[in-house]
Coordinates of C-alpha atoms in Angstrom, one line a residue:
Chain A
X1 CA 1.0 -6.4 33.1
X2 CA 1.0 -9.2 30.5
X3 CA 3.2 -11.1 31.6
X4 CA 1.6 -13.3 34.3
X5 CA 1.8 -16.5 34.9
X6 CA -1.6 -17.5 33.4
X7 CA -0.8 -15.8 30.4
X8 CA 2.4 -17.1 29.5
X9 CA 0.7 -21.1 30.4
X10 CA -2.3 -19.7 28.1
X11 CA 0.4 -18.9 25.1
X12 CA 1.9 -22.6 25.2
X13 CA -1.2 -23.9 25.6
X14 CA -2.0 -22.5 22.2
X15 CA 1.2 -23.4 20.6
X16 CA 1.2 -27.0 22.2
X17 CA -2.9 -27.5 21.5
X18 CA -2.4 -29.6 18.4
X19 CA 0.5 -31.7 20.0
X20 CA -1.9 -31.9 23.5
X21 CA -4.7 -33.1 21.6
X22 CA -2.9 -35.3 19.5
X23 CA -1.1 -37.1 22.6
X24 CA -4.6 -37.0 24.1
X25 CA -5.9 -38.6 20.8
X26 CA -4.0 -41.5 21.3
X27 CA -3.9 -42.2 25.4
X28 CA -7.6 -42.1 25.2
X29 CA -8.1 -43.4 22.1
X30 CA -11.0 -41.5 21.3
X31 CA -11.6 -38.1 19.9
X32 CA -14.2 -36.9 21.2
X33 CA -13.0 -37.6 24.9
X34 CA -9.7 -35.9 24.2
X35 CA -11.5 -33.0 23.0
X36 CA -13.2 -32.9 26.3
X37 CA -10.0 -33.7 28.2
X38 CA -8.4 -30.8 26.3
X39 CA -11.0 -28.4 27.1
X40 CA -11.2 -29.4 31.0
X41 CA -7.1 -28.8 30.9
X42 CA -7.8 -24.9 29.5
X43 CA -10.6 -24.8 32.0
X44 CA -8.1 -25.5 34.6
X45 CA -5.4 -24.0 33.8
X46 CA -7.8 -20.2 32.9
X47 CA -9.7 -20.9 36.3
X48 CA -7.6 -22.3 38.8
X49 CA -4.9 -21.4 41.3
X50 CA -1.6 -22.0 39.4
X51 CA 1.6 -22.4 41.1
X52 CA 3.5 -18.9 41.5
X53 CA 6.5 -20.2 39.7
X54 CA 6.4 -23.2 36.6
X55 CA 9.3 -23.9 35.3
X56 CA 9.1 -25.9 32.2
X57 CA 5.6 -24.5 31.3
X58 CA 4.9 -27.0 28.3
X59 CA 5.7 -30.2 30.2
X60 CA 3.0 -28.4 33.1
X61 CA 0.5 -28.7 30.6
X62 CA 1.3 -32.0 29.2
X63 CA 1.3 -34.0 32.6
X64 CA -1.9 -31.8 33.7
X65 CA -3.4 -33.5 30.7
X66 CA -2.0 -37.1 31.4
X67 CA -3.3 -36.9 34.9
X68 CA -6.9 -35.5 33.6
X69 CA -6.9 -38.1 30.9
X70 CA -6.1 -41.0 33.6
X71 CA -9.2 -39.4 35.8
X72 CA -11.1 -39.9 32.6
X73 CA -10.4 -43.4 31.9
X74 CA -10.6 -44.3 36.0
X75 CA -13.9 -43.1 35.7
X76 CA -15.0 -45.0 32.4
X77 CA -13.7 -48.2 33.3
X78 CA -15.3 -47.3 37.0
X79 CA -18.6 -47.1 34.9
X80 CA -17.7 -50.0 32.5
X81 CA -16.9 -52.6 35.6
X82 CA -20.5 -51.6 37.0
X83 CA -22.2 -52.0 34.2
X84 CA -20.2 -55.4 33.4
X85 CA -19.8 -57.0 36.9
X86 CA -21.5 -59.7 36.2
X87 CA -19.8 -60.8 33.3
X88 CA -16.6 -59.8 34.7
X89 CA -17.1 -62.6 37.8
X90 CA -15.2 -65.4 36.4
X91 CA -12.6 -63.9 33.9
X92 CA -9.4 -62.4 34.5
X93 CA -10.4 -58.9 34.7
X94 CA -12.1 -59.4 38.1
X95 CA -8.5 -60.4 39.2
X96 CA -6.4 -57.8 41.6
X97 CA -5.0 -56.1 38.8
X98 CA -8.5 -53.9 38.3
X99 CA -9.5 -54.4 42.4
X100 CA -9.1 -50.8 42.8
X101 CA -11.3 -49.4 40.4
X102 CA -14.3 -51.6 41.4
X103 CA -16.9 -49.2 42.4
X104 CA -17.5 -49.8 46.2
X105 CA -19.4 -48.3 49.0
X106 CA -17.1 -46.9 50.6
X107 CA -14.7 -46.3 48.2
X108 CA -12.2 -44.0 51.2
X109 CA -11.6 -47.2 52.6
X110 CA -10.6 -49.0 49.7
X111 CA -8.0 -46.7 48.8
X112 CA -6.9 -46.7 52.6
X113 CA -6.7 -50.9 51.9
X114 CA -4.6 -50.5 49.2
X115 CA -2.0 -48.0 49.5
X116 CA -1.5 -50.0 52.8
X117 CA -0.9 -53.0 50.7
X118 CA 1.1 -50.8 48.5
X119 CA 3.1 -50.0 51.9
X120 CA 3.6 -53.9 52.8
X121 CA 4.3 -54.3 49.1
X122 CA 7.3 -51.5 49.2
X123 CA 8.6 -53.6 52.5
X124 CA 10.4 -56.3 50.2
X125 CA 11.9 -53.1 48.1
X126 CA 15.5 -52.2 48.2
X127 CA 15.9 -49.4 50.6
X128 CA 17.1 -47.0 48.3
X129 CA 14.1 -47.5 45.5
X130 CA 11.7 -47.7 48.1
X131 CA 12.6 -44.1 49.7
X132 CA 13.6 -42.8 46.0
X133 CA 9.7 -44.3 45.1
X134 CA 8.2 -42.9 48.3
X135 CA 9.6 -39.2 47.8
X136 CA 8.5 -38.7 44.3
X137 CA 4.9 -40.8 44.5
X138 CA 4.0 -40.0 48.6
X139 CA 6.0 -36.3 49.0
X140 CA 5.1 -35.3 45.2
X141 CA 9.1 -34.5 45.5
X142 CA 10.3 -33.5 41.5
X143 CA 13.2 -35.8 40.5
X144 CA 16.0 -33.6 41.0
X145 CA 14.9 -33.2 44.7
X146 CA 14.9 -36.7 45.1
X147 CA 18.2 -36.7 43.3
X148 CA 19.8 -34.0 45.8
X149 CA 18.4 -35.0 49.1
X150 CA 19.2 -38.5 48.1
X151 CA 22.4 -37.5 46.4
X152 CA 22.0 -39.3 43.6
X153 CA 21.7 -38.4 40.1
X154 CA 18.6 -37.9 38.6
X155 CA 18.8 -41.0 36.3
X156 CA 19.5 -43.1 39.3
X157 CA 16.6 -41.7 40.6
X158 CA 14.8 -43.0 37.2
X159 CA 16.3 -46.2 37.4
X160 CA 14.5 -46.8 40.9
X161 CA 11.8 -45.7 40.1
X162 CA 11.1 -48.5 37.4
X163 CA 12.7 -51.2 39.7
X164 CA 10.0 -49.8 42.4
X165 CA 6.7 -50.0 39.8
X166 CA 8.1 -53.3 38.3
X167 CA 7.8 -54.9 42.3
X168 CA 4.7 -53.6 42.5
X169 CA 3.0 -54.6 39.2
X170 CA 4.8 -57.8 40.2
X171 CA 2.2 -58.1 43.1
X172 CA -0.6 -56.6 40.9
X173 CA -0.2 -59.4 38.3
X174 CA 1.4 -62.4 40.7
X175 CA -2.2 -65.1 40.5
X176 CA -1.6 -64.1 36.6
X177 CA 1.4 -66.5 36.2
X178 CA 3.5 -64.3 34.1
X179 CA 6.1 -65.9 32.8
Chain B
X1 CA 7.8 -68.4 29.0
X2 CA 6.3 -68.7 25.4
X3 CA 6.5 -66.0 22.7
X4 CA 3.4 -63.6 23.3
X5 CA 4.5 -63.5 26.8
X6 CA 7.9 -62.2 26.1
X7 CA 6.2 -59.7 24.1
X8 CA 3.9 -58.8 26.8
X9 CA 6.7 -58.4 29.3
X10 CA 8.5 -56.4 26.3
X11 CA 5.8 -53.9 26.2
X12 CA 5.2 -53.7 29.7
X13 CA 8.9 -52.8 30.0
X14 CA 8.7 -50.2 27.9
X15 CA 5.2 -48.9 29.1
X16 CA 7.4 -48.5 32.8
X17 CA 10.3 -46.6 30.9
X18 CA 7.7 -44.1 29.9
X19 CA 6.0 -44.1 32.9
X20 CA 9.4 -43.1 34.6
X21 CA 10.3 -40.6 32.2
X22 CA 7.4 -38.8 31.2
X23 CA 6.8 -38.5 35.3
X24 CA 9.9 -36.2 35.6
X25 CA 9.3 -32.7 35.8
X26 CA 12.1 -31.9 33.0
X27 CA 10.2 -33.8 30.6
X28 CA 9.1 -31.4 27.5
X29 CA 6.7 -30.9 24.3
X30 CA 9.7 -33.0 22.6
X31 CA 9.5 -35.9 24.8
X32 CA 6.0 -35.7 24.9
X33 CA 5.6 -35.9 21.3
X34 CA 8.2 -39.1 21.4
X35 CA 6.0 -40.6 23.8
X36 CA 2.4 -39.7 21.8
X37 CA 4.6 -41.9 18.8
X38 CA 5.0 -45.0 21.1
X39 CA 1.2 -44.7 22.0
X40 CA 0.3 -44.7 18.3
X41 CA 2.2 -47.0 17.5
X42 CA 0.1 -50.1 18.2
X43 CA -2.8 -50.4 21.0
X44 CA -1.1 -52.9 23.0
X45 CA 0.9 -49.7 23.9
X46 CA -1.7 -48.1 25.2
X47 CA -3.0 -51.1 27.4
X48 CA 0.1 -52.0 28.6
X49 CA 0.4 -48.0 29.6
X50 CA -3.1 -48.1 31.3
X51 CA -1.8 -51.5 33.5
X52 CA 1.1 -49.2 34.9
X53 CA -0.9 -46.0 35.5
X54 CA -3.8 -48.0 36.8
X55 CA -1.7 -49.8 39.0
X56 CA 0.2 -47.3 41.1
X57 CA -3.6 -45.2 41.2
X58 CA -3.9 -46.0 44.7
X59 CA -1.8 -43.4 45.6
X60 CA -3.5 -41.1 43.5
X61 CA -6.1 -40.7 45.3
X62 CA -5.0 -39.6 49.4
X63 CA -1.2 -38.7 47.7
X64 CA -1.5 -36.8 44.7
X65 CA -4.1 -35.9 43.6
X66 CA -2.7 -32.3 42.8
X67 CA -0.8 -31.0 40.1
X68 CA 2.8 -32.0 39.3
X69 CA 5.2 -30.5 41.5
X70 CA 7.2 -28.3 39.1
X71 CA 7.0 -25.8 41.4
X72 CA 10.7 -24.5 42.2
X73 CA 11.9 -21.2 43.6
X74 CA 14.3 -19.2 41.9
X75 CA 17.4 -19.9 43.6
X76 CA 17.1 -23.9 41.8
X77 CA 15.5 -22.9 38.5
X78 CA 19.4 -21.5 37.2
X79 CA 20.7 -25.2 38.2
X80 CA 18.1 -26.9 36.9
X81 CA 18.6 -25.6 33.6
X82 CA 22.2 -26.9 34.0
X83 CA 21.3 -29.9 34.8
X84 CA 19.3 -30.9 32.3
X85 CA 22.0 -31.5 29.9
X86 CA 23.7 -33.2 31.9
X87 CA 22.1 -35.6 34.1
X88 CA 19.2 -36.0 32.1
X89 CA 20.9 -38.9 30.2
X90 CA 20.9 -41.7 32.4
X91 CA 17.4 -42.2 32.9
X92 CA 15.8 -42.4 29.4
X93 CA 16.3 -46.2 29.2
X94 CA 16.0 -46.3 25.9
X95 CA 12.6 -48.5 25.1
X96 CA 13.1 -51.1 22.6
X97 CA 11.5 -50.0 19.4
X98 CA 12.1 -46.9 19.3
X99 CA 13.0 -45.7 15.3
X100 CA 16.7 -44.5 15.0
X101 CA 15.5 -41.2 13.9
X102 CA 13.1 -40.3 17.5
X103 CA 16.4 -41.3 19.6
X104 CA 15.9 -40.0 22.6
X105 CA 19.8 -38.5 22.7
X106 CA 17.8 -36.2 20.1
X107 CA 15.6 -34.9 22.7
X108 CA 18.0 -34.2 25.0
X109 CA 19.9 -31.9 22.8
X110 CA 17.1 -29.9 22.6
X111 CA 16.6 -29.5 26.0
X112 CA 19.8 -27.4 25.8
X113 CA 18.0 -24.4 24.7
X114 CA 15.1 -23.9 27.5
X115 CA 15.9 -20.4 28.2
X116 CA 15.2 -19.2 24.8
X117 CA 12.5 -21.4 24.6
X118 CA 11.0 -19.4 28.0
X119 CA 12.1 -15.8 26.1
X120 CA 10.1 -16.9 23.4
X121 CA 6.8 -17.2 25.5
X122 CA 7.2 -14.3 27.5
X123 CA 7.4 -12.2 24.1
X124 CA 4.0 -14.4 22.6
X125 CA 2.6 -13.6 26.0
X126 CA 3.5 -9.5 25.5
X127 CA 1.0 -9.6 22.1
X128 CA -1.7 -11.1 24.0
X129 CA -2.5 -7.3 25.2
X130 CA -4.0 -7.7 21.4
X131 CA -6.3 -10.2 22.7
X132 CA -5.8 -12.6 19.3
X133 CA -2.9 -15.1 18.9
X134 CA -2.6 -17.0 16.0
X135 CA -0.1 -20.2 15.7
X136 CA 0.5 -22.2 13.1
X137 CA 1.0 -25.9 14.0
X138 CA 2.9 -27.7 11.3
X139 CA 5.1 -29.9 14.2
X140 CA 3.3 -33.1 12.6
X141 CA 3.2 -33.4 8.9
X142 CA 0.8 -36.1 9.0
X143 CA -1.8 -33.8 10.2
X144 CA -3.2 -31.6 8.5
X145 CA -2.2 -28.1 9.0
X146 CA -4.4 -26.3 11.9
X147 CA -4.9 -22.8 12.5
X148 CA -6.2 -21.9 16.1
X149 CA -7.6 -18.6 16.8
X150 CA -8.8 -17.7 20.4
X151 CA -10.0 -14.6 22.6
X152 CA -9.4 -13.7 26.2
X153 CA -12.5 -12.5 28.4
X154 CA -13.6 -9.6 26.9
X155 CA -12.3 -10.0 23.8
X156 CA -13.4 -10.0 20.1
X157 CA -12.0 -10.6 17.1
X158 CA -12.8 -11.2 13.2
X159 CA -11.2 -13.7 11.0
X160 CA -11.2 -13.7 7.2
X161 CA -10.8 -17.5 5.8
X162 CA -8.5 -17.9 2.3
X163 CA -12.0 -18.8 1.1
X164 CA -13.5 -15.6 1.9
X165 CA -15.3 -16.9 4.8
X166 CA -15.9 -14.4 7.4
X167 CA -15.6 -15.5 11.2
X168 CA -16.4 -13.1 14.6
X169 CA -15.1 -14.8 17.7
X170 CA -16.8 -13.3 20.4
X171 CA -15.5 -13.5 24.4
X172 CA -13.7 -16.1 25.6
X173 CA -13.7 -18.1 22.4
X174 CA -11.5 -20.7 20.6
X175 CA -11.9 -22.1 17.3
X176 CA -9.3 -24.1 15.3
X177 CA -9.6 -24.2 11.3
X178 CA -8.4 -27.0 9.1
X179 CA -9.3 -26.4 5.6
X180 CA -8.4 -28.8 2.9
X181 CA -8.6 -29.7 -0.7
X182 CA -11.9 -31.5 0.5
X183 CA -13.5 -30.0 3.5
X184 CA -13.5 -26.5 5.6
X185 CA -13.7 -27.9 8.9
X186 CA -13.7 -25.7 12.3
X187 CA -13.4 -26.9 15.9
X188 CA -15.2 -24.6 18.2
X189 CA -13.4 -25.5 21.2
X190 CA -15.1 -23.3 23.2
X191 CA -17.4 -19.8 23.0
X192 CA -19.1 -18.5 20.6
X193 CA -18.6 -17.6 17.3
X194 CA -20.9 -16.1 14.2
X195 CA -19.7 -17.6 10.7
X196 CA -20.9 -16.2 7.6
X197 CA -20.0 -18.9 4.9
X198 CA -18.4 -18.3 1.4
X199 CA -20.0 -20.5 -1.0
X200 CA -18.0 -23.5 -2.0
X201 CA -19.8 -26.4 -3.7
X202 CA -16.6 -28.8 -3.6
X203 CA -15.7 -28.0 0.1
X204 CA -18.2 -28.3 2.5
X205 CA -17.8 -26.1 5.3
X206 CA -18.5 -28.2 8.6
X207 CA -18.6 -26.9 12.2
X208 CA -17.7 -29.2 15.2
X209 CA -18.7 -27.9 18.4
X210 CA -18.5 -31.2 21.2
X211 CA -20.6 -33.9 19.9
X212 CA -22.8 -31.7 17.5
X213 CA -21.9 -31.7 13.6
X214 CA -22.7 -28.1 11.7
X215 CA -22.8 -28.5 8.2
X216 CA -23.4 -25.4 6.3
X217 CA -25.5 -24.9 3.4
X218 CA -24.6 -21.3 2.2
X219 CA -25.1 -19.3 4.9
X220 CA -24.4 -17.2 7.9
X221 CA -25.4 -18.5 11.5
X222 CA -23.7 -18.3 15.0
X223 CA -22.5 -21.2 17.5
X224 CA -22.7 -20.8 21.2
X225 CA -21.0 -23.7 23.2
X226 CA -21.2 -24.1 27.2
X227 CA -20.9 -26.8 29.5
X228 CA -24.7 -27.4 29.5
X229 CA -25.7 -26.5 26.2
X230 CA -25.5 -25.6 22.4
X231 CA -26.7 -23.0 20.5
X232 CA -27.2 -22.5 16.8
X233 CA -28.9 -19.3 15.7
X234 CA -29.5 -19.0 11.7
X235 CA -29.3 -15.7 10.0
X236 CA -29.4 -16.2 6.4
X237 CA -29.9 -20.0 4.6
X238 CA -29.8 -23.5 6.4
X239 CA -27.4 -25.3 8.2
X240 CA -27.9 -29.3 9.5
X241 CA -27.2 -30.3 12.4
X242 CA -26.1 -33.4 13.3
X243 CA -26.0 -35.4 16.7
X244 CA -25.1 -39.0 16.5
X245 CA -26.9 -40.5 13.5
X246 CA -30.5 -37.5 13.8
X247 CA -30.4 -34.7 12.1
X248 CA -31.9 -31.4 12.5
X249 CA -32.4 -29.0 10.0
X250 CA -32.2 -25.2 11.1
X251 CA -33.3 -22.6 8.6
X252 CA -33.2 -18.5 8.7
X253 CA -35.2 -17.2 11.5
X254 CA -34.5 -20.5 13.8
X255 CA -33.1 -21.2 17.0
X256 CA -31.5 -24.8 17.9
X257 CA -31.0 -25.4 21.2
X258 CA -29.0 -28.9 22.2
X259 CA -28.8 -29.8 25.9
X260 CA -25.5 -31.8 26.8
X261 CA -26.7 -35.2 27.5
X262 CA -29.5 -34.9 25.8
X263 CA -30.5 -35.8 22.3
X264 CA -33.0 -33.8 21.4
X265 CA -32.7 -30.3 20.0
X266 CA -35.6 -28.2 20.3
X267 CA -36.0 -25.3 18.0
X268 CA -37.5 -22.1 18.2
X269 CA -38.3 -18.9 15.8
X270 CA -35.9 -15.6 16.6
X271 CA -35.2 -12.4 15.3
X272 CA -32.8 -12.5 12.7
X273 CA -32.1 -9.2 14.0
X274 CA -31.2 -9.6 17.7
X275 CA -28.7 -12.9 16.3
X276 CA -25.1 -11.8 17.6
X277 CA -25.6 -8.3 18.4
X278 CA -22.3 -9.0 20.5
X279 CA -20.4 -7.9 17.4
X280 CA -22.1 -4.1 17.0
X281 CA -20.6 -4.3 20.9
X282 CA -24.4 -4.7 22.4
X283 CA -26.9 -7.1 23.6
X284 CA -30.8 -6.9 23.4
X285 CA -32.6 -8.2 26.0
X286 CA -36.3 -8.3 26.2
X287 CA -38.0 -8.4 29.6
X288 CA -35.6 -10.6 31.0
X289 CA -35.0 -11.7 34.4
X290 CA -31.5 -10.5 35.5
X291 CA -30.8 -13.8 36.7
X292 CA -30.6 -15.0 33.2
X293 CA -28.8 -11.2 32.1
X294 CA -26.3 -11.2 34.7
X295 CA -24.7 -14.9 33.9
X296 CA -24.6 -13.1 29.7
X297 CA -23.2 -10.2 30.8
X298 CA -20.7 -11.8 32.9
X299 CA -18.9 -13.4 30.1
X300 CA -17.2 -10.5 28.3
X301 CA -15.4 -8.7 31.8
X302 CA -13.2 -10.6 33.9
X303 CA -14.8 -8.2 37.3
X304 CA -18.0 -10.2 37.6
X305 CA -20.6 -8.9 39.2
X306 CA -23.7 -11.1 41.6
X307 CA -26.3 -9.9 43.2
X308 CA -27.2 -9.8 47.1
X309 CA -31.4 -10.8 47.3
X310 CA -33.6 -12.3 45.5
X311 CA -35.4 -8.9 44.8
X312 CA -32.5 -8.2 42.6
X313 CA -32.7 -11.5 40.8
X314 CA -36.6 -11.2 39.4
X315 CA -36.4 -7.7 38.1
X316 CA -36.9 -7.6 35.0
X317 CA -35.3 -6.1 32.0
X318 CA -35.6 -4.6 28.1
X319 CA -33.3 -2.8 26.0
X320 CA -30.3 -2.3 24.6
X321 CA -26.7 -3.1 27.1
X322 CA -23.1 -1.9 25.9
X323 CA -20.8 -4.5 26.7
X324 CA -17.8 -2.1 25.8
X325 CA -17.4 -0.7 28.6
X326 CA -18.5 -2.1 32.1
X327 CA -18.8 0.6 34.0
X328 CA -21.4 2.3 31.5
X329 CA -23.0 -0.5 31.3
X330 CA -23.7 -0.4 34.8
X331 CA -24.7 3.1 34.7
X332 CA -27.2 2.4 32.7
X333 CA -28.6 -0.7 33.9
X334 CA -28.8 1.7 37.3
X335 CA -30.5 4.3 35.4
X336 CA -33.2 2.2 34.1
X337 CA -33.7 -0.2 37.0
X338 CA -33.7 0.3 41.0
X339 CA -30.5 -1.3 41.6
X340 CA -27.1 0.6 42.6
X341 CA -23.5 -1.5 42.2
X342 CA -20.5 -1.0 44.4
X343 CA -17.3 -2.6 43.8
X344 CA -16.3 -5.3 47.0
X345 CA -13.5 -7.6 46.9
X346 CA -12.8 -7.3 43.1
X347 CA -16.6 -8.1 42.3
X348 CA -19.9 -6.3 41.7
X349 CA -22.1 -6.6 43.8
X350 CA -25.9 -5.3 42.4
X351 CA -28.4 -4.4 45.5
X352 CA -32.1 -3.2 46.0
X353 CA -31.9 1.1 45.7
X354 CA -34.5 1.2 48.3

């Protein structure tokens, strides 16, 4: 029996491993660390529980890397901003905009902190971006869910989306005086 | 607003429409290769990317911190693949500076074929009953052109190089090979593998296995890779290793051992003989502990097998182990030692006879 689900992922996996690494190459901006990201996404993807059904097996893959490579640069610029703080004090990087990632004590109740400013953030929102926003990010709805229970199109969908990460970098960025 | 600010908020724009549309679950090795372009294209790219993703990782940690949802039942998948032609328009924005020739209309059009696409996998998948797979990746012709070979658990295979070098992958093992006018170079990605070089003045041949350099001098030699550690046994000649700027020469007869995290690499003298036995189908042990066998043996069979006491674990072991064929391996680890297996839950479990 072949044709399971891990083997089929394992054959595009080969196929895609040059593309993977290359788009790896340049999120992380290292080599070596893709190569590491690269192996922990065959690692995961030969060990782990898959779903029973991916459609779409290539773009699995890609956004499993994506999300492993943003674990690995959470965790280096965890690291960095520790090793840093100091320096960090006065300039802008100790701004909001990196608040998240400073290392804390109790680092469950920073996150709590924020996505509840995240919450009072999405309050201003137009309804439609914020529940559009709130299925895909909170529910982990795909976007032709969103699209259906909405009933919307799926580049609506897109298009709210952006307006909803825009408002929120807004905040993010707001003591930066952009523009 | 002055200039480098309307740049910024240019950037940032088009770090959003990529956020957007590389988040949807239609989004494929095409659009993923668009996006890698706009990445390399300059680092404030990359930044800019980082501020969105970085921003929005609050909810990544209580919300999602699992794997895309491209989970769908049947009953959606034969719409979706309708609808990808036709709704998936609207929502690529298209970002700014974007060369004529990577249009994203060009990516859509290819979406129109994902059911062959999916044909096509299911039939690679079929050959991997022959545990080898071999692609040929020549998507980007700025890189140069990579050959990947890799084996499942259990699996062996041997490669023969256009240079005449001879490669055994043993279980569980990937390697890719980029030879050039210039240099052999091989990526072991992960496993192990047992090279035996063909001489080549003009090309050194140079193995990369994590943050370790190989560089062969005429010679044949085998590379183990784990999570914790690095192995390079020597056969026949010298290789160099190389670990950020110290290097270590191995010659015939030597072990190198490299701990992850640690620079140092210790070596040791070994049997020349007892060097990759894996590829006769055996491995020599001599008076080991089967806590150390039992980890070895586990790599080549996907049924592991653990042990129930301590007892178990410190008995010790010497001879010859077929790695064939598990269940006479088994037999005659039970014929030689007081232990007797049985088969729970899909594993092996080894007890006490007594």
């Amino acid at each position: 029996m072949p044709n399971t689900q891990r083997d089929i992922l394992t054959a595009v996996y080969l196929e895609q491993r040059p593309a993977l690494l290359r788009f790896l190459c340049a999120r992380l901006r290292n080599t070596e660390r893709a190569e590491d990201v690269l192996q922990d996404v065959y690692l995961k993807l030969t060990r782990t529980n898959l779903p029973p059904i991916i459609d779409n097996p290539s773009g699995f893959l890609f956004r499993m890397a994506s999300n492993l490579a943003l674990d690995h640069i959470r965790k280096g610029k965890r690291a960095r901003l520790r090793d840093q703080a100091w320096s960090d004090l006065n300039s802008e990087k100790s701004g909001s905009q990196f608040r998240a990632d400073i290392p804390h004590a109790d680092d469950a109740l920073i996150a709590k902190e924020r996505l509840a400013a995240l919450n009072t953030r999405l309050q201003t929102l137009s309804p439609k971006a914020r529940e559009a926003f709130k299925r895909h990010k909170f529910e982990g709805q795909p976007y032709k869910q969103v699209a259906d229970e909405m009933g919307i199109s799926i580049g609506t969908v897109g298009k709210h989306l952006g307006k909803a990460i825009k408002h929120i970098m807004d905040a993010d960025l707001g003591d930066k005086n952009y523009g | 607003m002055n200039k480098k600010t309307v740049m910024t908020e240019l950037i940032m724009e088009q770090a959003r429409t990529w956020y957007v549309r590389m988040g949807s679950e239609l989004a494929g090795a095409d659009d993923w290769a668009l996006f890698t372009d706009w990445l390399e294209e300059s680092p404030l790219h990359v930044d800019a990317y980082d501020q969105v993703e970085l921003s929005l990782s609050a909810i990544t940690a209580p919300a999602l911190d699992q794997e895309p949802a491209l989970v769908q039942d049947n009953a959606v998948q034969e719409n979706t693949v309708q609808e990808r032609a036709d709704n998936v328009v609207p929502l690529f924005t298209k970002p700014n500076n974007i060369p004529e020739n990577k249009s994203p209309d060009q990516s859509v059009a290819d979406k129109k074929r994902p059911k062959i696409v999916w044909a096509r996998y299911a039939g690679i998948a079929a050959l991997f009953v022959a545990a080898l797979t071999v692609f040929y990746s020549s998507n980007f012709s700025s890189q140069p052109s990579v050959q990947t070979y890799a084996t499942n658990i259990g699996g062996q295979e041997a490669i023969v190089l256009a240079d005449g070098t001879r490669i055994n992958l043993n279980t569980n093992t990937q390697i890719s090979v980029a030879m050039t006018k210039k240099s052999r170079i091989v990526t072991l990605a992960s496993g192990e593998a047992f090279f035996d070089i063909a001489k080549d003045k003009k090309r050194p041949f140079i193995v990369n296995a994590r943050d370790v350099r190989i560089t062969d001098i005429g010679t044949s030699f085998s590379v183990y890779s784990t999570d914790t550690a690095l192995t390079v046994s020597v056969v026949d000649g010298i290789v160099d290793m190389q670990n950020g700027d110290q290097t270590t020469r191995v010659i015939k007869g030597q072990q190198a051992v490299h701990n992850r995290g640690d620079n140092n690499i210790a070596l040791r003298a070994i049997d020349v003989e007892s060097i990759s036995t894996w590829r006769d189908g055996v491995l020599i042990f001599e008076d080991a502990e089967l806590a150390t066998i039992i980890p070895e043996l586990n790599r080549y069979f996907e049924t592991q097998i653990s042990f129930s006491d301590e007892d178990v674990a410190d008995l010790t072991f010497s001879g010859v182990l077929n790695i064939s064929d598990q269940s006479m391996m088994l037999g005659s680890m039970e014929a030689l030692m007081p232990i007797k297996s049985e088969r729970e839950n899909g594993q092996i479990l080894l007890s006490s006879k007594n």
